[in-house]
Amino acid sequence: MIHPAGYRVLQVGILHLLPLWLLVTLTYAQFRYSIPEELNRGEIVGNIAKDLGTDVAKLVAANLQVLSDSDSQYFSINVNNGAILVNDRIDRELLCGQSITCILNLKFAIENPVEVYRIEVEILDINDNSPRFQSEELTLKINELASPGARFLIPNAQDPDIGSNALQEYHLSPSENFALIVKKRTDGSKFPELVLEKALDREQTAVHHLVLKAEDGGVPCRSSTMKITIIVLDANDNHPAFDQPSYNVQLKENAPKNSLVIKLNATDLDEGPNGEIEYFFSSHNSEALSNIFQLNSETGEIRVLGNLDFEEISVYEIDIEARDKGSPIMEEHCSVIVHIIDVNDNTPEMTISAFSSSVPEDSPAGTVVAVITIKDKDHGDNGRVQCQVDKNLPFTVREDFEHQFSLITSDNLDRESVSEYQITITAKDMGNPPLSTVKIISVSVSDVNDNTPQFVEPVYEVFVEENNKAGELLCTVSATDPDLDQNSRLSYSILQNPKEDYASSSHIYINSENGQVYLKFPLDYERINYFQFQIEVSDAGSPPLRNKTVVHVFVLDQNDNSPVVVFPVIGANSVAQCKIPRSTGPNVMVSKISAVDHDSGRNAWLSYNLLEATDPTLFSIVMRTGEIRTKRAIQDVDPNVHELLLLVKDSGEPCLSTSVTVMMTLEDKDLEVSQGVKDHSKKRNISSLTLYLIVCLIVISVISLIGLAALGIKIHKCENKNFPLCCRQNQKKAVVAGSKLHGTFQLHPSLCNTIIGVRVDCAGNIPSNRRVRTCFSPVSDISEFMFMRPPHVTASSSSPGILVPDPNFSIASNEVSSQYLPLLETKVKQDECH
């Protein structure tokens, strides 16, 4: 589109393209357009969608928006077609004055991905201003003695336009005595001077009337005129003279008021009033100049009156007139050029745009968090800026191009360690001393599911008494997750193990929200005294993270089984029959009561008592072994039948008991037979005791050697597999007597029969068949032994379920304390030993 008043130059230049990362790719590009000033509101500057080579629909979907740190009051963007429109009237002279270039900046950004574009719009000058003189009439008084070649300064015309539209030429009406000379100043402006070409003759012409015309170079050109009246005077014929036509002075912009800039010196060869000189600011100077500097008309000293600012004006050119007091007044002109030296008096201006207040904790290093724009009005090193953040933060600042930086991540983030950062951004220039600006932004770290739930205990051990109530709370497992919200919402479940001998899922269930495990049915120690199951905890993240633990459940025995007599055979009405010869002597075992109790521990410790007897002086019973012995020799006067009422009770609380009646019948035999029976009985008792001891010693020795050898082989194999402790399930029976299980365990030397051990597999599982059956000598008071687990035995963290004991701990068989909970226990079955 071409503007009706002129033209438009469209110039699109991509300066550079620099990829950044702000959670997504962030792109910077720069475009440049040129438009004339004074365009109407709604005029089109350019089309950004076309210049970007993108579809308008995509531009609309990208949520295009103009950034606030640009000259957005003059322009707007139509997101429906991508056109850049003039938003307000643009007066180039008002915005940029006499500056050669007039640039307005416009920044806009789009999302998905984030792209920031910078547009420079150059405002071109049009010829909308005519040259103007300060006054439409000017009166000059010139002495008739003025020599040809004398020059007279004429106020110049002012034209705010620039370039070819600015003031270009002066034209003087034809004159016999005067000609026009146009001088060009250092800033490019032009001013006219009248030159006397022919000596004046007041008597011939006392007053001269001239017309000065000023024209600019616009098409069409604009002009204005000024009437000049020259009055010819007689007298003073020497004008003041400066020692040099121009002066150059340097002055710092922070110079205090009343500082001396320069002292001028002009001389006049005339005498008297015609040689007395006064100094004045020339009419060529602007009004603003008189607010910055003051001139002492008598001494010629120029001093600072107002505030200097290098950023506004860096060079001042002051025109000075030196006038004498003659009549007519003679004058001379000179120029003082004051160069303002920049000092570091402007702090950097920081603007943060495209700011992301939240960053995921899994963001890679180099992720862009914010875009920082820094400006400094100073020049040179005073205007060069550096940007930085604290070194102890996982963030750094990267310079993208001049005055633009990006705040990026420099290290991995962890929300669980630090959830929010207060980032102090410092912008500092390179002046001396440097000036700085500080801004603090808050960046929060958003959570991702990067933490696996952890159980409070690596392995749980639960002890529960049998005959519990259905629905009773078994235990509570608990896990923690340092993540947030759904990433930390935990649910619990029981893992099914098809290889498990005991179907734990049929007896237990778990509350998935709080980890409470309940028993569905009562437990029976005699059927199952140990089982284990695995619990899995899972968070609600995406994807979810899981962990699991093992719960070992040990069922504790209660005294719920009464002793059962297994020998002798009980007939009807709980009566047993037993025959003995009358020739039986004193302290002879005539019979033995054997009973079993299906309970365990103290609940299975049995004692035998004689409650009633036909003759209390004839028979007695050994409390621990159940042996029935004679107190004295049987006499002929003793009755043939003796009735004994025996009581078998356990050691539980409360204890349970069983009573049995034994009918002892005395039989008559010949003496030899009786004596043989007596001798044989004594011999058998002695032989039985000796045989028990020998067999026990042999069995203990053999089993100890085999157990130690097998344990050494297993430990060697497990060390190759990096297990702290491993033991394989025996095919039939594991011998535990005399073996060293992370401590000292000694069996009683009176052990007489084979011991059935416990099978422990490599997963740390203890099968339900853990009962040990043994028999001790008749004279022993020991009825059971137990393998105890010290409280410091834990489960391996690498292999849940593997119990790892402390090798520095040892216990002896006679030092087992009730505080240790049994992993293995044996119960004596009081069988008959023959």
JSON list of N, CA, C and O in Angstrom, two decimals, residues 622-668:
[
{"chain": "A", "resi": 622, "resn": "VAL", "atom": "N", "xyz": [8.08, -90.95, 89.00]},
{"chain": "A", "resi": 622, "resn": "VAL", "atom": "CA", "xyz": [9.04, -89.87, 88.73]},
{"chain": "A", "resi": 622, "resn": "VAL", "atom": "C", "xyz": [8.31, -88.76, 87.97]},
{"chain": "A", "resi": 622, "resn": "VAL", "atom": "O", "xyz": [7.71, -89.01, 86.91]},
{"chain": "A", "resi": 623, "resn": "MET", "atom": "N", "xyz": [8.36, -87.54, 88.50]},
{"chain": "A", "resi": 623, "resn": "MET", "atom": "CA", "xyz": [7.53, -86.44, 87.98]},
{"chain": "A", "resi": 623, "resn": "MET", "atom": "C", "xyz": [7.83, -86.12, 86.51]},
{"chain": "A", "resi": 623, "resn": "MET", "atom": "O", "xyz": [6.93, -85.87, 85.73]},
{"chain": "A", "resi": 624, "resn": "ARG", "atom": "N", "xyz": [9.09, -86.14, 86.09]},
{"chain": "A", "resi": 624, "resn": "ARG", "atom": "CA", "xyz": [9.44, -85.72, 84.75]},
{"chain": "A", "resi": 624, "resn": "ARG", "atom": "C", "xyz": [9.37, -86.83, 83.71]},
{"chain": "A", "resi": 624, "resn": "ARG", "atom": "O", "xyz": [8.98, -86.61, 82.57]},
{"chain": "A", "resi": 625, "resn": "THR", "atom": "N", "xyz": [9.75, -88.07, 84.15]},
{"chain": "A", "resi": 625, "resn": "THR", "atom": "CA", "xyz": [9.83, -89.15, 83.16]},
{"chain": "A", "resi": 625, "resn": "THR", "atom": "C", "xyz": [8.59, -90.03, 83.14]},
{"chain": "A", "resi": 625, "resn": "THR", "atom": "O", "xyz": [8.36, -90.74, 82.16]},
{"chain": "A", "resi": 626, "resn": "GLY", "atom": "N", "xyz": [7.78, -90.01, 84.19]},
{"chain": "A", "resi": 626, "resn": "GLY", "atom": "CA", "xyz": [6.60, -90.88, 84.24]},
{"chain": "A", "resi": 626, "resn": "GLY", "atom": "C", "xyz": [6.92, -92.31, 84.62]},
{"chain": "A", "resi": 626, "resn": "GLY", "atom": "O", "xyz": [6.06, -93.18, 84.45]},
{"chain": "A", "resi": 627, "resn": "GLU", "atom": "N", "xyz": [8.12, -92.56, 85.11]},
{"chain": "A", "resi": 627, "resn": "GLU", "atom": "CA", "xyz": [8.48, -93.92, 85.52]},
{"chain": "A", "resi": 627, "resn": "GLU", "atom": "C", "xyz": [7.81, -94.26, 86.86]},
{"chain": "A", "resi": 627, "resn": "GLU", "atom": "O", "xyz": [7.87, -93.49, 87.81]},
{"chain": "A", "resi": 628, "resn": "ILE", "atom": "N", "xyz": [7.21, -95.46, 86.86]},
{"chain": "A", "resi": 628, "resn": "ILE", "atom": "CA", "xyz": [6.58, -95.95, 88.09]},
{"chain": "A", "resi": 628, "resn": "ILE", "atom": "C", "xyz": [7.56, -96.92, 88.75]},
{"chain": "A", "resi": 628, "resn": "ILE", "atom": "O", "xyz": [7.97, -97.91, 88.14]},
{"chain": "A", "resi": 629, "resn": "ARG", "atom": "N", "xyz": [7.96, -96.62, 89.96]},
{"chain": "A", "resi": 629, "resn": "ARG", "atom": "CA", "xyz": [8.96, -97.42, 90.68]},
{"chain": "A", "resi": 629, "resn": "ARG", "atom": "C", "xyz": [8.40, -97.88, 92.04]},
{"chain": "A", "resi": 629, "resn": "ARG", "atom": "O", "xyz": [7.47, -97.27, 92.59]},
{"chain": "A", "resi": 630, "resn": "THR", "atom": "N", "xyz": [9.04, -98.94, 92.50]},
{"chain": "A", "resi": 630, "resn": "THR", "atom": "CA", "xyz": [8.67, -99.45, 93.83]},
{"chain": "A", "resi": 630, "resn": "THR", "atom": "C", "xyz": [9.46, -98.69, 94.87]},
{"chain": "A", "resi": 630, "resn": "THR", "atom": "O", "xyz": [10.63, -98.39, 94.69]},
{"chain": "A", "resi": 631, "resn": "LYS", "atom": "N", "xyz": [8.77, -98.38, 95.97]},
{"chain": "A", "resi": 631, "resn": "LYS", "atom": "CA", "xyz": [9.47, -97.72, 97.09]},
{"chain": "A", "resi": 631, "resn": "LYS", "atom": "C", "xyz": [10.15, -98.76, 97.99]},
{"chain": "A", "resi": 631, "resn": "LYS", "atom": "O", "xyz": [11.18, -98.47, 98.59]},
{"chain": "A", "resi": 632, "resn": "ARG", "atom": "N", "xyz": [9.56, -99.95, 98.05]},
{"chain": "A", "resi": 632, "resn": "ARG", "atom": "CA", "xyz": [10.10, -101.03, 98.90]},
{"chain": "A", "resi": 632, "resn": "ARG", "atom": "C", "xyz": [9.87, -102.34, 98.19]},
{"chain": "A", "resi": 632, "resn": "ARG", "atom": "O", "xyz": [9.25, -102.38, 97.12]},
{"chain": "A", "resi": 633, "resn": "ALA", "atom": "N", "xyz": [10.36, -103.38, 98.73]},
{"chain": "A", "resi": 633, "resn": "ALA", "atom": "CA", "xyz": [10.14, -104.71, 98.15]},
{"chain": "A", "resi": 633, "resn": "ALA", "atom": "C", "xyz": [8.70, -105.14, 98.42]},
{"chain": "A", "resi": 633, "resn": "ALA", "atom": "O", "xyz": [8.09, -104.80, 99.43]},
{"chain": "A", "resi": 634, "resn": "ILE", "atom": "N", "xyz": [8.20, -105.89, 97.45]},
{"chain": "A", "resi": 634, "resn": "ILE", "atom": "CA", "xyz": [6.83, -106.40, 97.59]},
{"chain": "A", "resi": 634, "resn": "ILE", "atom": "C", "xyz": [6.84, -107.56, 98.59]},
{"chain": "A", "resi": 634, "resn": "ILE", "atom": "O", "xyz": [7.68, -108.46, 98.52]},
{"chain": "A", "resi": 635, "resn": "GLN", "atom": "N", "xyz": [5.88, -107.51, 99.47]},
{"chain": "A", "resi": 635, "resn": "GLN", "atom": "CA", "xyz": [5.78, -108.54, 100.51]},
{"chain": "A", "resi": 635, "resn": "GLN", "atom": "C", "xyz": [4.59, -109.46, 100.22]},
{"chain": "A", "resi": 635, "resn": "GLN", "atom": "O", "xyz": [3.69, -109.11, 99.45]},
{"chain": "A", "resi": 636, "resn": "ASP", "atom": "N", "xyz": [4.66, -110.61, 100.86]},
{"chain": "A", "resi": 636, "resn": "ASP", "atom": "CA", "xyz": [3.60, -111.61, 100.64]},
{"chain": "A", "resi": 636, "resn": "ASP", "atom": "C", "xyz": [2.25, -111.11, 101.16]},
{"chain": "A", "resi": 636, "resn": "ASP", "atom": "O", "xyz": [1.19, -111.55, 100.68]},
{"chain": "A", "resi": 637, "resn": "VAL", "atom": "N", "xyz": [2.29, -110.18, 102.13]},
{"chain": "A", "resi": 637, "resn": "VAL", "atom": "CA", "xyz": [1.03, -109.73, 102.71]},
{"chain": "A", "resi": 637, "resn": "VAL", "atom": "C", "xyz": [0.37, -108.67, 101.87]},
{"chain": "A", "resi": 637, "resn": "VAL", "atom": "O", "xyz": [-0.78, -108.29, 102.13]},
{"chain": "A", "resi": 638, "resn": "ASP", "atom": "N", "xyz": [1.10, -108.15, 100.86]},
{"chain": "A", "resi": 638, "resn": "ASP", "atom": "CA", "xyz": [0.50, -107.11, 100.03]},
{"chain": "A", "resi": 638, "resn": "ASP", "atom": "C", "xyz": [-0.61, -107.71, 99.18]},
{"chain": "A", "resi": 638, "resn": "ASP", "atom": "O", "xyz": [-0.52, -108.85, 98.71]},
{"chain": "A", "resi": 639, "resn": "PRO", "atom": "N", "xyz": [-1.70, -106.97, 98.99]},
{"chain": "A", "resi": 639, "resn": "PRO", "atom": "CA", "xyz": [-2.80, -107.49, 98.17]},
{"chain": "A", "resi": 639, "resn": "PRO", "atom": "C", "xyz": [-2.35, -107.72, 96.72]},
{"chain": "A", "resi": 639, "resn": "PRO", "atom": "O", "xyz": [-1.36, -107.16, 96.25]},
{"chain": "A", "resi": 640, "resn": "ASN", "atom": "N", "xyz": [-3.10, -108.51, 96.02]},
{"chain": "A", "resi": 640, "resn": "ASN", "atom": "CA", "xyz": [-2.74, -108.87, 94.64]},
{"chain": "A", "resi": 640, "resn": "ASN", "atom": "C", "xyz": [-2.97, -107.72, 93.66]},
{"chain": "A", "resi": 640, "resn": "ASN", "atom": "O", "xyz": [-2.32, -107.65, 92.63]},
{"chain": "A", "resi": 641, "resn": "VAL", "atom": "N", "xyz": [-3.89, -106.87, 93.96]},
{"chain": "A", "resi": 641, "resn": "VAL", "atom": "CA", "xyz": [-4.22, -105.79, 93.00]},
{"chain": "A", "resi": 641, "resn": "VAL", "atom": "C", "xyz": [-4.08, -104.44, 93.71]},
{"chain": "A", "resi": 641, "resn": "VAL", "atom": "O", "xyz": [-4.59, -104.28, 94.83]},
{"chain": "A", "resi": 642, "resn": "HIS", "atom": "N", "xyz": [-3.34, -103.57, 93.02]},
{"chain": "A", "resi": 642, "resn": "HIS", "atom": "CA", "xyz": [-3.16, -102.21, 93.55]},
{"chain": "A", "resi": 642, "resn": "HIS", "atom": "C", "xyz": [-3.68, -101.22, 92.50]},
{"chain": "A", "resi": 642, "resn": "HIS", "atom": "O", "xyz": [-3.34, -101.32, 91.31]},
{"chain": "A", "resi": 643, "resn": "GLU", "atom": "N", "xyz": [-4.50, -100.27, 92.95]},
{"chain": "A", "resi": 643, "resn": "GLU", "atom": "CA", "xyz": [-5.05, -99.26, 92.03]},
{"chain": "A", "resi": 643, "resn": "GLU", "atom": "C", "xyz": [-4.32, -97.92, 92.23]},
{"chain": "A", "resi": 643, "resn": "GLU", "atom": "O", "xyz": [-4.26, -97.40, 93.34]},
{"chain": "A", "resi": 644, "resn": "LEU", "atom": "N", "xyz": [-3.74, -97.43, 91.10]},
{"chain": "A", "resi": 644, "resn": "LEU", "atom": "CA", "xyz": [-3.00, -96.15, 91.13]},
{"chain": "A", "resi": 644, "resn": "LEU", "atom": "C", "xyz": [-3.75, -95.12, 90.28]},
{"chain": "A", "resi": 644, "resn": "LEU", "atom": "O", "xyz": [-4.06, -95.37, 89.11]},
{"chain": "A", "resi": 645, "resn": "LEU", "atom": "N", "xyz": [-4.05, -93.96, 90.86]},
{"chain": "A", "resi": 645, "resn": "LEU", "atom": "CA", "xyz": [-4.68, -92.84, 90.13]},
{"chain": "A", "resi": 645, "resn": "LEU", "atom": "C", "xyz": [-3.59, -91.82, 89.80]},
{"chain": "A", "resi": 645, "resn": "LEU", "atom": "O", "xyz": [-3.04, -91.17, 90.70]},
{"chain": "A", "resi": 646, "resn": "LEU", "atom": "N", "xyz": [-3.25, -91.71, 88.50]},
{"chain": "A", "resi": 646, "resn": "LEU", "atom": "CA", "xyz": [-2.17, -90.83, 88.05]},
{"chain": "A", "resi": 646, "resn": "LEU", "atom": "C", "xyz": [-2.74, -89.59, 87.35]},
{"chain": "A", "resi": 646, "resn": "LEU", "atom": "O", "xyz": [-3.76, -89.67, 86.66]},
{"chain": "A", "resi": 647, "resn": "LEU", "atom": "N", "xyz": [-2.05, -88.47, 87.52]},
{"chain": "A", "resi": 647, "resn": "LEU", "atom": "CA", "xyz": [-2.43, -87.21, 86.89]},
{"chain": "A", "resi": 647, "resn": "LEU", "atom": "C", "xyz": [-1.28, -86.70, 86.01]},
{"chain": "A", "resi": 647, "resn": "LEU", "atom": "O", "xyz": [-0.16, -86.54, 86.50]},
{"chain": "A", "resi": 648, "resn": "VAL", "atom": "N", "xyz": [-1.58, -86.47, 84.72]},
{"chain": "A", "resi": 648, "resn": "VAL", "atom": "CA", "xyz": [-0.61, -85.89, 83.78]},
{"chain": "A", "resi": 648, "resn": "VAL", "atom": "C", "xyz": [-1.07, -84.46, 83.47]},
{"chain": "A", "resi": 648, "resn": "VAL", "atom": "O", "xyz": [-2.18, -84.27, 82.98]},
{"chain": "A", "resi": 649, "resn": "LYS", "atom": "N", "xyz": [-0.21, -83.46, 83.75]},
{"chain": "A", "resi": 649, "resn": "LYS", "atom": "CA", "xyz": [-0.57, -82.06, 83.49]},
{"chain": "A", "resi": 649, "resn": "LYS", "atom": "C", "xyz": [0.60, -81.34, 82.83]},
{"chain": "A", "resi": 649, "resn": "LYS", "atom": "O", "xyz": [1.76, -81.71, 82.98]},
{"chain": "A", "resi": 650, "resn": "ASP", "atom": "N", "xyz": [0.20, -80.31, 82.05]},
{"chain": "A", "resi": 650, "resn": "ASP", "atom": "CA", "xyz": [1.25, -79.49, 81.38]},
{"chain": "A", "resi": 650, "resn": "ASP", "atom": "C", "xyz": [1.58, -78.29, 82.27]},
{"chain": "A", "resi": 650, "resn": "ASP", "atom": "O", "xyz": [1.05, -78.15, 83.37]},
{"chain": "A", "resi": 651, "resn": "SER", "atom": "N", "xyz": [2.48, -77.42, 81.75]},
{"chain": "A", "resi": 651, "resn": "SER", "atom": "CA", "xyz": [2.95, -76.27, 82.54]},
{"chain": "A", "resi": 651, "resn": "SER", "atom": "C", "xyz": [2.35, -74.96, 82.05]},
{"chain": "A", "resi": 651, "resn": "SER", "atom": "O", "xyz": [2.88, -73.88, 82.33]},
{"chain": "A", "resi": 652, "resn": "GLY", "atom": "N", "xyz": [1.28, -75.05, 81.26]},
{"chain": "A", "resi": 652, "resn": "GLY", "atom": "CA", "xyz": [0.66, -73.83, 80.76]},
{"chain": "A", "resi": 652, "resn": "GLY", "atom": "C", "xyz": [-0.08, -73.07, 81.84]},
{"chain": "A", "resi": 652, "resn": "GLY", "atom": "O", "xyz": [-0.20, -73.53, 82.98]},
{"chain": "A", "resi": 653, "resn": "GLU", "atom": "N", "xyz": [-0.54, -71.88, 81.47]},
{"chain": "A", "resi": 653, "resn": "GLU", "atom": "CA", "xyz": [-1.30, -71.05, 82.39]},
{"chain": "A", "resi": 653, "resn": "GLU", "atom": "C", "xyz": [-2.60, -70.66, 81.72]},
{"chain": "A", "resi": 653, "resn": "GLU", "atom": "O", "xyz": [-2.60, -69.88, 80.75]},
{"chain": "A", "resi": 654, "resn": "PRO", "atom": "N", "xyz": [-3.76, -71.19, 82.18]},
{"chain": "A", "resi": 654, "resn": "PRO", "atom": "CA", "xyz": [-3.85, -72.23, 83.23]},
{"chain": "A", "resi": 654, "resn": "PRO", "atom": "C", "xyz": [-3.44, -73.59, 82.67]},
{"chain": "A", "resi": 654, "resn": "PRO", "atom": "O", "xyz": [-3.49, -73.81, 81.47]},
{"chain": "A", "resi": 655, "resn": "CYS", "atom": "N", "xyz": [-3.02, -74.47, 83.54]},
{"chain": "A", "resi": 655, "resn": "CYS", "atom": "CA", "xyz": [-2.55, -75.78, 83.07]},
{"chain": "A", "resi": 655, "resn": "CYS", "atom": "C", "xyz": [-3.73, -76.69, 82.74]},
{"chain": "A", "resi": 655, "resn": "CYS", "atom": "O", "xyz": [-4.83, -76.54, 83.26]},
{"chain": "A", "resi": 656, "resn": "LEU", "atom": "N", "xyz": [-3.50, -77.63, 81.81]},
{"chain": "A", "resi": 656, "resn": "LEU", "atom": "CA", "xyz": [-4.49, -78.65, 81.45]},
{"chain": "A", "resi": 656, "resn": "LEU", "atom": "C", "xyz": [-3.95, -80.01, 81.88]},
{"chain": "A", "resi": 656, "resn": "LEU", "atom": "O", "xyz": [-2.72, -80.24, 81.84]},
{"chain": "A", "resi": 657, "resn": "SER", "atom": "N", "xyz": [-4.82, -80.89, 82.23]},
{"chain": "A", "resi": 657, "resn": "SER", "atom": "CA", "xyz": [-4.38, -82.18, 82.78]},
{"chain": "A", "resi": 657, "resn": "SER", "atom": "C", "xyz": [-5.27, -83.31, 82.29]},
{"chain": "A", "resi": 657, "resn": "SER", "atom": "O", "xyz": [-6.40, -83.09, 81.81]},
{"chain": "A", "resi": 658, "resn": "THR", "atom": "N", "xyz": [-4.72, -84.53, 82.43]},
{"chain": "A", "resi": 658, "resn": "THR", "atom": "CA", "xyz": [-5.44, -85.77, 82.10]},
{"chain": "A", "resi": 658, "resn": "THR", "atom": "C", "xyz": [-5.14, -86.80, 83.19]},
{"chain": "A", "resi": 658, "resn": "THR", "atom": "O", "xyz": [-3.97, -86.94, 83.61]},
{"chain": "A", "resi": 659, "resn": "SER", "atom": "N", "xyz": [-6.16, -87.48, 83.66]},
{"chain": "A", "resi": 659, "resn": "SER", "atom": "CA", "xyz": [-5.96, -88.50, 84.70]},
{"chain": "A", "resi": 659, "resn": "SER", "atom": "C", "xyz": [-6.16, -89.89, 84.11]},
{"chain": "A", "resi": 659, "resn": "SER", "atom": "O", "xyz": [-6.93, -90.07, 83.15]},
{"chain": "A", "resi": 660, "resn": "VAL", "atom": "N", "xyz": [-5.45, -90.85, 84.68]},
{"chain": "A", "resi": 660, "resn": "VAL", "atom": "CA", "xyz": [-5.54, -92.24, 84.22]},
{"chain": "A", "resi": 660, "resn": "VAL", "atom": "C", "xyz": [-5.39, -93.16, 85.45]},
{"chain": "A", "resi": 660, "resn": "VAL", "atom": "O", "xyz": [-4.65, -92.85, 86.38]},
{"chain": "A", "resi": 661, "resn": "THR", "atom": "N", "xyz": [-6.11, -94.27, 85.40]},
{"chain": "A", "resi": 661, "resn": "THR", "atom": "CA", "xyz": [-6.05, -95.25, 86.49]},
{"chain": "A", "resi": 661, "resn": "THR", "atom": "C", "xyz": [-5.27, -96.47, 86.01]},
{"chain": "A", "resi": 661, "resn": "THR", "atom": "O", "xyz": [-5.57, -97.02, 84.94]},
{"chain": "A", "resi": 662, "resn": "VAL", "atom": "N", "xyz": [-4.26, -96.86, 86.77]},
{"chain": "A", "resi": 662, "resn": "VAL", "atom": "CA", "xyz": [-3.42, -98.01, 86.43]},
{"chain": "A", "resi": 662, "resn": "VAL", "atom": "C", "xyz": [-3.67, -99.10, 87.49]},
{"chain": "A", "resi": 662, "resn": "VAL", "atom": "O", "xyz": [-3.49, -98.84, 88.70]},
{"chain": "A", "resi": 663, "resn": "MET", "atom": "N", "xyz": [-4.07, -100.27, 87.01]},
{"chain": "A", "resi": 663, "resn": "MET", "atom": "CA", "xyz": [-4.28, -101.41, 87.90]},
{"chain": "A", "resi": 663, "resn": "MET", "atom": "C", "xyz": [-3.04, -102.26, 87.88]},
{"chain": "A", "resi": 663, "resn": "MET", "atom": "O", "xyz": [-2.68, -102.85, 86.86]},
{"chain": "A", "resi": 664, "resn": "MET", "atom": "N", "xyz": [-2.32, -102.30, 89.03]},
{"chain": "A", "resi": 664, "resn": "MET", "atom": "CA", "xyz": [-1.09, -103.09, 89.14]},
{"chain": "A", "resi": 664, "resn": "MET", "atom": "C", "xyz": [-1.46, -104.45, 89.76]},
{"chain": "A", "resi": 664, "resn": "MET", "atom": "O", "xyz": [-1.95, -104.52, 90.89]},
{"chain": "A", "resi": 665, "resn": "THR", "atom": "N", "xyz": [-1.24, -105.53, 89.00]},
{"chain": "A", "resi": 665, "resn": "THR", "atom": "CA", "xyz": [-1.56, -106.89, 89.45]},
{"chain": "A", "resi": 665, "resn": "THR", "atom": "C", "xyz": [-0.28, -107.60, 89.81]},
{"chain": "A", "resi": 665, "resn": "THR", "atom": "O", "xyz": [0.67, -107.66, 88.99]},
{"chain": "A", "resi": 666, "resn": "LEU", "atom": "N", "xyz": [-0.21, -108.17, 91.03]},
{"chain": "A", "resi": 666, "resn": "LEU", "atom": "CA", "xyz": [0.98, -108.89, 91.50]},
{"chain": "A", "resi": 666, "resn": "LEU", "atom": "C", "xyz": [0.81, -110.36, 91.16]},
{"chain": "A", "resi": 666, "resn": "LEU", "atom": "O", "xyz": [-0.23, -110.96, 91.43]},
{"chain": "A", "resi": 667, "resn": "GLU", "atom": "N", "xyz": [1.86, -110.94, 90.55]},
{"chain": "A", "resi": 667, "resn": "GLU", "atom": "CA", "xyz": [1.84, -112.35, 90.17]},
{"chain": "A", "resi": 667, "resn": "GLU", "atom": "C", "xyz": [2.92, -113.11, 90.92]},
{"chain": "A", "resi": 667, "resn": "GLU", "atom": "O", "xyz": [4.04, -112.60, 91.09]},
{"chain": "A", "resi": 668, "resn": "ASP", "atom": "N", "xyz": [2.55, -114.37, 91.34]},
{"chain": "A", "resi": 668, "resn": "ASP", "atom": "CA", "xyz": [3.50, -115.22, 92.06]},
{"chain": "A", "resi": 668, "resn": "ASP", "atom": "C", "xyz": [4.29, -116.03, 91.06]},
{"chain": "A", "resi": 668, "resn": "ASP", "atom": "O", "xyz": [3.72, -116.69, 90.19]}
]
